[in-house]
Amino acid sequence: IKAYLVPIPPLNEQKRILEKLEEVLPIVEKYKVVYDTAESLQDAFPDRLKKSILLQAVQGKLVPQDPSDEPAEVLLERIRAEKQRLIKEGKIKKDKHESIIFRRDNSHYEKLDGVERCIDEELPFEIPETWAWVRIGTILSVSSGDSLTVAQMNSAGSIPVYGGNGIAGTHDKWNVCHRTLVIGRVGYYCGATHIAEPFAWVTDNAFITHFDEELLQMKWLKFLIDYLEPRKRASSTAQPVISGKLLYPMLVPIPPLNEQHRIVQRIEELLTMVKGL
């Protein structure tokens, strides 16, 4: 540093400069705190706005209800009937602890293992009359994907590989051959949701969901799980993990099928606006 050229003011001016710096630097420091806070709020604003939109959506406040829509209670009966058909055909196993939630005397009750109990205290908010409460395990099931390390992937392939954080590479084989809702199962991104391409490989870092797409709107389920934030309920280990046992008991509101479509359309419109902020 001996070779550095530096400006030197007269000694008295050095003292005046020092006095001025000691006067203004505390003000600069206060401004820095305010600025950093504003930056933090600005960075968090889109995420908070998205959460607010999803909250309005799951409470039935995002779009108007249509009295001509088939009530969610009827929709759930159709879902249960379809499950019974698949059980008889041996395609799925019978649920040993089937939950049935119903209304009686302006309260909500759940019948589980032959026992009825009031669950009003478990319900986080009110929902429209045409909606219904249900345990997630009633409307969908999950299964783990298949192991596939980075070394095993074929980078020359065109099949997207989905892990907990979305597409993690490509391969030349697939283990799902239709559009699929994928949920991160393990690690930092457990609980994150993605909709996989019609042909894709889902790794064992994620869940493959199974449900009747004619009775439930896939994107509605995605937004519903995004609202629930399963990661916050994940096992508190060094490697967070969620399981079917954690997901299935979650109480969720279900709107009529037509309203599910309207809600998804409105959410997508609003989230497009949020991205532009």
CSV table of C-alpha atoms in Angstrom, one decimal:
chain,number,residue,atom,x,y,z
A,1,ILE,CA,0.0,0.0,0.0
A,2,LYS,CA,3.0,2.3,0.1
A,3,ALA,CA,2.5,3.2,-3.5
A,4,TYR,CA,-1.1,4.3,-3.1
A,5,LEU,CA,-1.8,7.9,-4.0
A,6,VAL,CA,-4.0,9.6,-1.4
A,7,PRO,CA,-5.4,13.1,-1.0
A,8,ILE,CA,-4.4,14.9,2.2
A,9,PRO,CA,-6.3,18.0,3.4
A,10,PRO,CA,-4.9,20.6,5.8
A,11,LEU,CA,-4.9,19.4,9.5
A,12,ASN,CA,-7.7,21.8,10.5
A,13,GLU,CA,-9.8,20.5,7.6
A,14,GLN,CA,-9.1,16.9,8.6
A,15,LYS,CA,-10.7,17.8,12.0
A,16,ARG,CA,-13.7,19.5,10.4
A,17,ILE,CA,-14.2,16.4,8.1
A,18,LEU,CA,-14.0,14.1,11.1
A,19,GLU,CA,-16.6,16.2,13.0
A,20,LYS,CA,-19.0,16.1,10.1
A,21,LEU,CA,-18.6,12.3,9.6
A,22,GLU,CA,-19.3,11.7,13.3
A,23,GLU,CA,-22.5,13.8,12.9
A,24,VAL,CA,-23.9,12.1,9.7
A,25,LEU,CA,-22.8,8.4,10.1
A,26,PRO,CA,-25.4,7.6,12.9
A,27,ILE,CA,-28.1,9.0,10.5
A,28,VAL,CA,-26.7,6.8,7.7
A,29,GLU,CA,-26.8,3.8,10.0
A,30,LYS,CA,-30.5,4.5,10.9
A,31,TYR,CA,-31.3,4.9,7.2
A,32,LYS,CA,-29.6,1.5,6.5
A,33,VAL,CA,-31.8,-0.2,9.1
A,34,VAL,CA,-35.0,1.3,7.5
A,35,TYR,CA,-33.7,0.5,4.0
A,36,ASP,CA,-33.0,-3.2,4.9
A,37,THR,CA,-36.4,-3.5,6.5
A,38,ALA,CA,-38.1,-2.1,3.4
A,39,GLU,CA,-36.1,-4.5,1.2
A,40,SER,CA,-37.0,-7.4,3.3
A,41,LEU,CA,-40.7,-6.5,3.2
A,42,GLN,CA,-40.6,-6.1,-0.6
A,43,ASP,CA,-38.9,-9.5,-1.1
A,44,ALA,CA,-41.5,-11.2,1.1
A,45,PHE,CA,-44.5,-9.3,-0.3
A,46,PRO,CA,-45.2,-11.6,-3.3
A,47,ASP,CA,-45.1,-14.8,-1.1
A,48,ARG,CA,-47.3,-13.2,1.5
A,49,LEU,CA,-49.7,-12.0,-1.2
A,50,LYS,CA,-49.9,-15.5,-2.6
A,51,LYS,CA,-50.7,-17.0,0.8
A,52,SER,CA,-53.4,-14.4,1.2
A,53,ILE,CA,-54.9,-15.4,-2.2
A,54,LEU,CA,-54.8,-19.1,-1.3
A,55,LEU,CA,-56.5,-18.4,2.1
A,56,GLN,CA,-59.3,-16.5,0.3
A,57,ALA,CA,-59.6,-19.4,-2.1
A,58,VAL,CA,-59.9,-22.2,0.5
A,59,GLN,CA,-62.4,-20.1,2.5
A,60,GLY,CA,-64.7,-19.8,-0.5
A,61,LYS,CA,-64.2,-16.0,-0.7
A,62,LEU,CA,-62.3,-15.8,-4.0
A,63,VAL,CA,-65.2,-16.4,-6.5
A,64,PRO,CA,-69.0,-16.2,-6.0
A,65,GLN,CA,-70.9,-19.4,-5.3
A,66,ASP,CA,-73.3,-20.7,-8.0
A,67,PRO,CA,-76.5,-22.2,-6.6
A,68,SER,CA,-76.8,-24.5,-9.6
A,69,ASP,CA,-73.4,-26.2,-8.8
A,70,GLU,CA,-73.6,-29.8,-7.5
A,71,PRO,CA,-73.0,-29.6,-3.7
A,72,ALA,CA,-69.7,-30.9,-2.5
A,73,GLU,CA,-71.5,-33.5,-0.3
A,74,VAL,CA,-72.9,-35.1,-3.5
A,75,LEU,CA,-69.4,-35.0,-5.0
A,76,LEU,CA,-67.9,-36.8,-2.0
A,77,GLU,CA,-70.6,-39.5,-2.3
A,78,ARG,CA,-69.5,-40.0,-5.9
A,79,ILE,CA,-65.8,-40.2,-4.8
A,80,ARG,CA,-66.7,-42.8,-2.1
A,81,ALA,CA,-68.7,-44.8,-4.6
A,82,GLU,CA,-65.8,-44.8,-7.1
A,83,LYS,CA,-63.4,-46.0,-4.3
A,84,GLN,CA,-65.8,-48.8,-3.4
A,85,ARG,CA,-65.8,-49.9,-7.1
A,86,LEU,CA,-62.0,-49.9,-7.2
A,87,ILE,CA,-61.9,-51.9,-3.9
A,88,LYS,CA,-64.3,-54.5,-5.3
A,89,GLU,CA,-62.1,-54.8,-8.4
A,90,GLY,CA,-59.0,-55.3,-6.3
A,91,LYS,CA,-57.3,-52.2,-7.7
A,92,ILE,CA,-57.0,-50.4,-4.3
A,93,LYS,CA,-57.1,-51.6,-0.7
A,94,LYS,CA,-60.0,-50.9,1.7
A,95,ASP,CA,-59.5,-48.0,4.1
A,96,LYS,CA,-59.5,-49.6,7.5
A,97,HIS,CA,-60.2,-46.2,9.2
A,98,GLU,CA,-62.6,-44.5,6.8
A,99,SER,CA,-63.6,-41.0,7.9
A,100,ILE,CA,-67.1,-39.7,7.1
A,101,ILE,CA,-67.8,-36.0,8.0
A,102,PHE,CA,-71.3,-34.7,8.0
A,103,ARG,CA,-73.4,-31.9,9.3
A,104,ARG,CA,-76.1,-32.1,12.0
A,105,ASP,CA,-77.8,-29.5,14.1
A,106,ASN,CA,-75.5,-26.7,12.7
A,107,SER,CA,-72.4,-28.7,13.8
A,108,HIS,CA,-69.9,-30.9,12.0
A,109,TYR,CA,-69.5,-34.5,13.1
A,110,GLU,CA,-67.0,-37.2,12.1
A,111,LYS,CA,-67.8,-41.0,12.1
A,112,LEU,CA,-64.6,-42.9,12.5
A,113,ASP,CA,-64.3,-46.6,13.5
A,114,GLY,CA,-68.0,-46.6,14.3
A,115,VAL,CA,-67.7,-43.7,16.7
A,116,GLU,CA,-69.3,-40.3,16.1
A,117,ARG,CA,-67.8,-37.1,17.6
A,118,CYS,CA,-68.2,-33.4,17.1
A,119,ILE,CA,-65.2,-31.8,15.3
A,120,ASP,CA,-66.3,-28.1,15.4
A,121,GLU,CA,-63.3,-27.1,17.4
A,122,GLU,CA,-60.9,-28.6,14.8
A,123,LEU,CA,-62.3,-26.6,11.9
A,124,PRO,CA,-60.2,-23.5,11.3
A,125,PHE,CA,-62.8,-21.4,9.6
A,126,GLU,CA,-66.3,-21.3,8.1
A,127,ILE,CA,-67.0,-22.4,4.6
A,128,PRO,CA,-69.9,-21.9,2.2
A,129,GLU,CA,-73.0,-24.1,2.5
A,130,THR,CA,-72.3,-25.9,-0.7
A,131,TRP,CA,-68.8,-26.9,0.4
A,132,ALA,CA,-67.8,-29.8,2.7
A,133,TRP,CA,-65.0,-30.7,5.1
A,134,VAL,CA,-63.1,-33.9,4.5
A,135,ARG,CA,-59.8,-35.7,5.5
A,136,ILE,CA,-57.3,-35.6,2.7
A,137,GLY,CA,-57.1,-39.4,2.9
A,138,THR,CA,-60.7,-39.6,1.8
A,139,ILE,CA,-60.1,-38.0,-1.6
A,140,LEU,CA,-56.5,-39.0,-2.5
A,141,SER,CA,-53.7,-41.4,-1.7
A,142,VAL,CA,-49.9,-41.1,-2.2
A,143,SER,CA,-47.1,-43.5,-3.1
A,144,SER,CA,-43.4,-42.9,-3.2
A,145,GLY,CA,-41.6,-42.5,-6.5
A,146,ASP,CA,-38.7,-44.8,-7.6
A,147,SER,CA,-35.1,-44.4,-6.7
A,148,LEU,CA,-33.0,-42.7,-9.4
A,149,THR,CA,-29.6,-41.2,-8.7
A,150,VAL,CA,-28.0,-38.5,-10.8
A,151,ALA,CA,-25.5,-41.0,-12.0
A,152,GLN,CA,-28.3,-43.3,-13.2
A,153,MET,CA,-30.1,-40.5,-15.2
A,154,ASN,CA,-29.7,-40.4,-18.9
A,155,SER,CA,-29.0,-36.7,-19.7
A,156,ALA,CA,-29.6,-37.5,-23.4
A,157,GLY,CA,-33.1,-38.6,-22.7
A,158,SER,CA,-36.2,-36.4,-23.0
A,159,ILE,CA,-38.2,-37.6,-20.1
A,160,PRO,CA,-38.2,-35.1,-17.2
A,161,VAL,CA,-37.2,-36.4,-13.8
A,162,TYR,CA,-39.1,-34.9,-10.8
A,163,GLY,CA,-37.7,-34.8,-7.3
A,164,GLY,CA,-38.9,-32.8,-4.3
A,165,ASN,CA,-38.0,-29.5,-6.0
A,166,GLY,CA,-39.4,-30.1,-9.4
A,167,ILE,CA,-37.4,-31.2,-12.5
A,168,ALA,CA,-34.0,-32.5,-11.4
A,169,GLY,CA,-32.8,-33.8,-14.8
A,170,THR,CA,-33.8,-36.0,-17.7
A,171,HIS,CA,-34.0,-39.8,-18.3
A,172,ASP,CA,-35.0,-42.2,-21.1
A,173,LYS,CA,-37.6,-44.1,-19.1
A,174,TRP,CA,-40.7,-43.1,-17.1
A,175,ASN,CA,-42.7,-44.4,-14.2
A,176,VAL,CA,-45.8,-42.2,-14.7
A,177,CYS,CA,-47.5,-41.9,-18.1
A,178,HIS,CA,-50.1,-39.3,-17.3
A,179,ARG,CA,-50.2,-35.8,-15.9
A,180,THR,CA,-49.5,-36.2,-12.2
A,181,LEU,CA,-49.6,-34.1,-9.1
A,182,VAL,CA,-46.2,-34.6,-7.3
A,183,ILE,CA,-45.5,-33.7,-3.7
A,184,GLY,CA,-42.0,-33.4,-2.3
A,185,ARG,CA,-41.5,-36.1,0.3
A,186,VAL,CA,-38.1,-35.6,1.9
A,187,GLY,CA,-35.6,-32.8,2.5
A,188,TYR,CA,-35.8,-29.0,2.4
A,189,TYR,CA,-38.5,-29.1,-0.3
A,190,CYS,CA,-40.8,-31.7,1.3
A,191,GLY,CA,-44.4,-30.5,0.8
A,192,ALA,CA,-43.6,-28.6,-2.4
A,193,THR,CA,-46.0,-29.4,-5.2
A,194,HIS,CA,-45.5,-29.8,-9.0
A,195,ILE,CA,-47.6,-31.0,-11.9
A,196,ALA,CA,-45.5,-33.5,-13.8
A,197,GLU,CA,-45.7,-34.0,-17.6
A,198,PRO,CA,-47.8,-36.8,-19.1
A,199,PHE,CA,-44.6,-38.9,-19.3
A,200,ALA,CA,-42.2,-38.4,-16.4
A,201,TRP,CA,-40.0,-40.2,-13.8
A,202,VAL,CA,-40.8,-39.4,-10.2
A,203,THR,CA,-38.0,-40.1,-7.8
A,204,ASP,CA,-38.4,-41.5,-4.2
A,205,ASN,CA,-37.8,-37.9,-2.9
A,206,ALA,CA,-41.4,-37.2,-3.9
A,207,PHE,CA,-44.9,-38.6,-3.7
A,208,ILE,CA,-47.1,-39.6,-6.7
A,209,THR,CA,-50.7,-38.7,-5.9
A,210,HIS,CA,-53.7,-40.9,-6.9
A,211,PHE,CA,-57.2,-39.5,-7.2
A,212,ASP,CA,-60.1,-39.4,-9.7
A,213,GLU,CA,-59.4,-36.5,-12.0
A,214,GLU,CA,-63.0,-36.5,-13.2
A,215,LEU,CA,-64.1,-35.7,-9.7
A,216,LEU,CA,-61.3,-33.4,-8.4
A,217,GLN,CA,-59.5,-30.6,-10.2
A,218,MET,CA,-55.8,-31.3,-10.1
A,219,LYS,CA,-54.7,-27.7,-9.9
A,220,TRP,CA,-57.2,-27.1,-7.1
A,221,LEU,CA,-55.6,-29.9,-5.1
A,222,LYS,CA,-52.1,-28.4,-5.8
A,223,PHE,CA,-53.2,-25.0,-4.5
A,224,LEU,CA,-54.9,-26.6,-1.5
A,225,ILE,CA,-51.8,-28.5,-0.5
A,226,ASP,CA,-49.7,-25.3,-1.1
A,227,TYR,CA,-52.0,-23.5,1.4
A,228,LEU,CA,-51.6,-26.4,4.0
A,229,GLU,CA,-47.8,-26.1,3.8
A,230,PRO,CA,-47.1,-29.8,4.9
A,231,ARG,CA,-43.4,-29.0,5.5
A,232,LYS,CA,-44.4,-27.1,8.7
A,233,ARG,CA,-45.7,-30.4,10.0
A,234,ALA,CA,-42.8,-32.6,8.8
A,235,SER,CA,-40.8,-34.7,11.2
A,236,SER,CA,-38.4,-32.4,13.1
A,237,THR,CA,-35.2,-34.3,12.1
A,238,ALA,CA,-32.1,-33.2,10.3
A,239,GLN,CA,-33.8,-34.4,7.2
A,240,PRO,CA,-37.5,-33.2,7.2
A,241,VAL,CA,-39.9,-36.0,6.0
A,242,ILE,CA,-43.6,-36.1,5.3
A,243,SER,CA,-45.6,-39.3,5.0
A,244,GLY,CA,-49.1,-40.5,4.1
A,245,LYS,CA,-49.8,-40.8,7.8
A,246,LEU,CA,-49.1,-37.1,8.2
A,247,LEU,CA,-51.1,-36.0,5.1
A,248,TYR,CA,-54.2,-38.2,5.3
A,249,PRO,CA,-55.7,-36.9,8.6
A,250,MET,CA,-55.5,-33.2,7.5
A,251,LEU,CA,-58.9,-31.5,7.4
A,252,VAL,CA,-59.5,-29.7,4.1
A,253,PRO,CA,-62.5,-27.8,2.6
A,254,ILE,CA,-63.8,-29.1,-0.7
A,255,PRO,CA,-65.9,-26.9,-3.0
A,256,PRO,CA,-68.2,-28.1,-5.8
A,257,LEU,CA,-66.3,-29.3,-8.9
A,258,ASN,CA,-67.4,-26.4,-11.1
A,259,GLU,CA,-66.3,-24.0,-8.4
A,260,GLN,CA,-62.9,-25.7,-8.2
A,261,HIS,CA,-62.4,-24.8,-11.9
A,262,ARG,CA,-63.5,-21.2,-11.3
A,263,ILE,CA,-61.2,-20.8,-8.3
A,264,VAL,CA,-58.2,-22.2,-10.2
A,265,GLN,CA,-58.8,-19.8,-13.1
A,266,ARG,CA,-59.0,-16.8,-10.7
A,267,ILE,CA,-55.9,-17.9,-8.7
A,268,GLU,CA,-53.9,-18.1,-11.9
A,269,GLU,CA,-55.1,-14.7,-13.0
A,270,LEU,CA,-54.1,-13.2,-9.7
A,271,LEU,CA,-50.7,-15.0,-9.4
A,272,THR,CA,-49.8,-13.7,-12.9
A,273,MET,CA,-50.4,-10.2,-11.6
A,274,VAL,CA,-48.3,-10.9,-8.5
A,275,LYS,CA,-45.4,-12.0,-10.6
A,276,GLY,CA,-45.5,-8.7,-12.4
A,277,LEU,CA,-45.2,-6.7,-9.2
